[in-house]
Amino acid sequence: MMSLVQNEWMKIFRRRGTLVMLILTVVAAIGIGIISQQTTNFLAGDDWKQTVQDEIKDDQKTLNDSKVSDSEKQFAQENIAKNQLALDKNINPYGYTLPQFLNESTFLISFVALFMVVIAATTISSEFSFGSIKLLMIRPFKRYKILTSKLIAIFLTSLVFLAVLLASCFLIGIILFGFETSATIFDMSSASGIKEVSIDGDFFLSYLYGIIDILLVAILAFALATVFKANAIAVGISIFLMLSSNAIDYFLQSKFDWAKYLFFANTSLVGAEDVSFTFIVQIVHIAVFLFAAYFVFSKRDITNG
């Protein structure tokens, strides 16, 4: 079994596309870091305190303008209070820290999920398209072991991609924003107007949840590729469901109560209202996808493709 897994692992990383996707993962982390830094510099200018003071003056002019609506005056008043608090607490409202960057960069996990959809679909569909599936069948291994080795290789590849993303974000974050494990930031959504952010369990939990989310869509693509033997169909359907799941879920849940049990409503553990429920539904979907893949693969006549 281990020899099969090793063989599948080597197949995945021998493909030029896998290396390209790993490089793109690093480039994405670098790109988000640079955009965050440049946005911060643009908003704050050379002196953030002077920028905040100028904003306060502009808002005070708005309050004294009789032609301005009540809603605009209320917004200006709130903005003055916010900026004054920033000055009093000596907290740069435009500042950006390593913990902030790491917490906000977790959305790149979805980027990795897209790559894993392609890899998972290609892992099985390429065997059919190149005819190498017949060579696998003549080896002294049960079909379920062959399929299982591919799944294990996909899982290990997912861990590699997530590790590369995590390491890239840490390194880029330290280079661009300095090394701080925690920082006080300005946040009017909190009661005090300030908030403590840190490299804490929530950040690492997002990556742990990300493993399950990635496996969900990767196994879906893998199952579709096994059933249809077509890379394009598997990748196309999987990516479509990933990108449109929120819209479809919103529509279905507005019509039917049972829609909360569907795939569209449970594509991600990150931000889920009920993590336990979403996790259970995801496991059920994964089991269904795997059953379909194993059943079709065990019954398929390989000699005829």
XYZ file of C-alpha atoms in Angstrom:
305
model
C 0.000 0.000 0.000
C 2.800 2.418 0.904
C 4.438 1.813 -2.460
C 1.174 2.797 -4.166
C 0.930 6.006 -2.129
C 4.552 6.842 -2.888
C 3.937 6.218 -6.566
C 0.888 8.508 -6.609
C 2.787 11.154 -4.651
C 5.586 11.108 -7.206
C 3.084 11.330 -10.075
C 1.506 14.443 -8.603
C 4.756 16.303 -7.972
C 6.324 15.287 -11.268
C 3.635 17.233 -13.079
C 4.752 20.700 -14.097
C 1.318 22.030 -13.221
C 1.752 21.110 -9.544
C 4.937 23.152 -9.300
C 3.252 26.071 -11.061
C 0.356 25.955 -8.587
C 2.756 25.890 -5.621
C 4.545 28.955 -7.030
C 1.203 30.706 -7.575
C 0.301 30.007 -3.936
C 3.448 31.835 -2.825
C 2.843 34.640 -5.336
C -0.719 35.069 -4.017
C 0.594 35.491 -0.462
C 3.168 38.026 -1.650
C 0.552 39.895 -3.702
C -1.923 40.184 -0.823
C 0.844 41.347 1.501
C 2.025 44.072 -0.884
C -1.538 45.249 -1.569
C -2.230 45.462 2.175
C 0.966 47.418 2.782
C 0.421 49.831 -0.120
C -3.201 50.421 0.875
C -2.101 51.238 4.421
C 0.582 53.643 3.191
C -1.856 55.327 0.789
C -4.526 55.885 3.453
C -2.183 57.019 6.213
C 0.203 59.137 4.154
C 3.559 60.183 5.609
C 2.076 61.141 9.005
C -1.032 59.274 10.149
C -1.693 61.692 13.022
C -1.798 64.647 10.645
C -4.109 62.684 8.332
C -6.480 61.962 11.222
C -6.424 65.589 12.379
C -7.260 66.751 8.850
C -10.198 64.350 8.773
C -11.479 65.763 12.078
C -11.313 69.312 10.659
C -13.202 68.270 7.529
C -15.894 66.555 9.606
C -16.265 69.601 11.845
C -16.879 71.713 8.739
C -19.571 69.241 7.754
C -21.251 69.628 11.163
C -21.301 73.416 10.767
C -22.739 73.290 7.278
C -26.503 73.961 7.368
C -26.985 72.430 3.940
C -25.769 69.009 5.053
C -28.396 66.354 5.858
C -28.866 64.943 9.374
C -27.582 61.526 8.319
C -24.351 63.053 6.969
C -23.908 65.053 10.177
C -24.397 61.903 12.253
C -21.768 60.103 10.207
C -19.373 63.040 10.614
C -19.966 63.063 14.381
C -19.208 59.357 14.649
C -16.110 59.794 12.518
C -14.859 62.607 14.762
C -15.329 60.423 17.845
C -13.514 57.556 16.140
C -10.570 59.674 15.037
C -10.281 61.449 18.377
C -10.118 58.109 20.131
C -7.356 57.047 17.762
C -5.347 60.132 18.708
C -5.997 59.716 22.435
C -4.967 56.052 22.409
C -2.087 56.667 19.968
C -3.351 53.894 17.690
C -2.895 54.281 13.957
C -6.362 53.593 12.455
C -4.676 52.811 9.145
C -1.994 50.633 10.682
C -1.551 46.995 9.776
C 0.141 44.305 11.857
C 1.358 40.752 11.370
C -1.571 39.236 13.349
C -4.045 41.213 11.234
C -2.409 40.085 8.010
C -2.295 36.431 9.056
C -5.923 36.425 10.232
C -7.189 38.157 7.095
C -5.050 36.130 4.682
C -6.849 32.910 5.634
C -9.209 33.544 2.711
C -6.350 32.290 0.507
C -7.261 28.785 1.703
C -10.029 28.935 -0.909
C -7.303 29.646 -3.475
C -5.586 26.403 -2.459
C -8.925 24.581 -2.669
C -9.199 25.539 -6.351
C -5.779 24.045 -7.029
C -6.654 20.857 -5.170
C -9.790 20.464 -7.272
C -7.620 20.430 -10.383
C -5.075 18.037 -8.859
C -7.734 15.660 -7.489
C -9.583 15.492 -10.798
C -6.398 15.060 -12.830
C -5.094 12.312 -10.543
C -7.755 9.872 -11.733
C -8.884 11.266 -15.104
C -5.338 11.334 -16.514
C -5.070 7.585 -15.888
C -8.024 7.027 -18.213
C -7.015 9.573 -20.844
C -3.450 8.230 -21.152
C -4.475 4.599 -20.773
C -2.144 4.070 -17.796
C -5.092 2.818 -15.737
C -4.692 -0.557 -17.447
C -1.094 -0.784 -16.217
C -2.312 -0.165 -12.690
C -4.881 -2.907 -12.986
C -2.323 -5.592 -13.814
C -0.418 -4.885 -10.600
C -1.175 -7.169 -7.601
C -3.378 -4.669 -5.826
C -7.123 -4.544 -5.234
C -8.959 -1.730 -6.967
C -10.008 -0.158 -3.689
C -6.348 0.038 -2.642
C -5.437 1.821 -5.869
C -8.187 4.371 -5.314
C -7.322 4.746 -1.628
C -3.662 5.418 -2.441
C -4.723 8.243 -4.733
C -6.904 9.748 -1.983
C -4.074 9.560 0.553
C -1.731 11.250 -1.926
C -4.311 14.007 -2.480
C -4.652 14.497 1.289
C -0.877 14.742 1.736
C -0.648 17.170 -1.179
C -3.307 19.340 0.464
C -1.188 19.481 3.612
C 1.861 20.502 1.572
C -0.045 23.328 -0.134
C -1.450 24.582 3.171
C 2.001 24.420 4.770
C 3.473 26.424 1.874
C 0.677 28.996 2.170
C 1.100 29.273 5.930
C 4.882 29.619 5.726
C 4.597 32.176 2.892
C 2.110 34.331 4.797
C 4.255 34.242 7.937
C 7.414 35.196 6.076
C 5.803 37.920 3.954
C 3.955 39.272 6.999
C 7.156 39.506 9.054
C 9.035 41.214 6.198
C 6.316 43.774 5.478
C 4.757 44.374 8.914
C 7.380 43.302 11.437
C 7.200 40.528 13.992
C 4.463 41.011 16.572
C 2.579 38.089 18.073
C -0.116 40.476 19.297
C -1.087 44.088 18.717
C -3.724 46.622 19.690
C -5.646 47.887 16.710
C -8.357 50.476 16.195
C -11.763 48.865 15.781
C -15.036 50.734 16.342
C -17.009 47.486 16.135
C -15.864 46.696 19.678
C -17.370 48.396 22.713
C -14.173 50.209 23.682
C -13.270 51.197 20.134
C -10.046 49.200 20.250
C -9.331 45.529 19.869
C -6.500 43.134 20.653
C -5.514 40.861 17.792
C -2.996 38.063 18.078
C -1.610 35.002 16.367
C -3.910 32.796 18.381
C -5.858 29.562 18.175
C -8.505 31.042 15.873
C -5.911 31.594 13.175
C -4.600 28.035 13.315
C -8.167 26.739 13.638
C -8.950 28.349 10.289
C -6.214 26.260 8.707
C -7.471 23.131 10.472
C -10.973 23.819 9.169
C -9.425 24.542 5.796
C -8.172 20.958 5.537
C -11.748 19.645 5.808
C -13.092 22.273 3.389
C -10.404 21.443 0.826
C -10.976 17.709 1.145
C -14.702 18.228 0.595
C -14.288 19.859 -2.817
C -11.249 17.755 -3.738
C -13.124 14.508 -3.086
C -16.105 15.869 -5.024
C -13.818 16.522 -8.013
C -12.170 13.131 -7.521
C -15.542 11.344 -7.481
C -16.773 13.185 -10.571
C -13.554 12.385 -12.434
C -13.920 8.720 -11.450
C -17.534 8.537 -12.586
C -17.200 10.535 -15.814
C -13.499 9.876 -16.574
C -13.286 13.505 -17.706
C -11.043 16.107 -16.120
C -12.930 19.068 -17.620
C -16.308 17.923 -16.282
C -14.960 17.234 -12.797
C -13.064 20.528 -12.533
C -15.835 22.574 -14.146
C -18.642 21.261 -11.948
C -16.565 21.421 -8.748
C -15.403 24.992 -9.299
C -18.904 26.063 -10.340
C -20.340 24.626 -7.127
C -17.603 26.300 -5.068
C -18.148 29.731 -6.575
C -21.925 29.635 -6.767
C -22.663 27.767 -3.533
C -23.523 30.928 -1.563
C -25.986 32.190 -4.168
C -27.601 28.772 -4.609
C -27.758 28.269 -0.842
C -29.413 31.669 -0.315
C -32.036 30.899 -2.939
C -32.801 27.375 -1.722
C -32.910 28.244 1.984
C -35.347 31.045 1.269
C -37.657 28.431 -0.269
C -37.036 25.187 1.612
C -36.107 24.357 5.206
C -34.329 21.152 4.193
C -31.847 23.125 2.056
C -29.580 23.511 5.096
C -28.571 19.866 4.679
C -27.358 20.303 1.096
C -23.804 20.656 -0.146
C -24.267 24.348 -1.016
C -24.977 25.312 2.598
C -21.981 23.514 4.057
C -18.962 24.181 1.864
C -16.910 25.842 4.605
C -16.376 25.437 8.339
C -14.743 28.871 8.539
C -17.450 31.304 9.591
C -20.096 28.577 9.963
C -22.840 29.414 12.452
C -22.913 25.860 13.780
C -19.508 24.248 13.232
C -20.588 20.844 14.575
C -23.610 20.653 12.280
C -21.640 21.804 9.225
C -18.860 19.319 9.992
C -21.299 16.405 10.270
C -23.008 17.356 7.008
C -19.626 17.657 5.294
C -18.599 14.195 6.510
C -21.867 12.760 5.180
C -21.274 14.386 1.792
C -17.690 13.128 1.714
C -18.958 9.606 2.475
C -21.499 9.835 -0.367
C -18.884 11.100 -2.836
C -16.458 8.346 -1.840
C -19.125 5.650 -2.080
C -19.961 6.761 -5.620
C -16.273 6.797 -6.607
C -15.458 3.385 -5.132
C -18.634 1.762 -6.438
C -18.180 2.981 -10.016
C -14.447 2.250 -10.048
C -14.939 -1.295 -8.750
C -17.588 -2.087 -11.374
C -16.035 -0.330 -14.381
C -14.753 -2.360 -17.308
C -11.208 -0.968 -17.517
C -10.321 -2.945 -20.668
C -12.798 -0.821 -22.623
C -11.770 2.453 -20.933
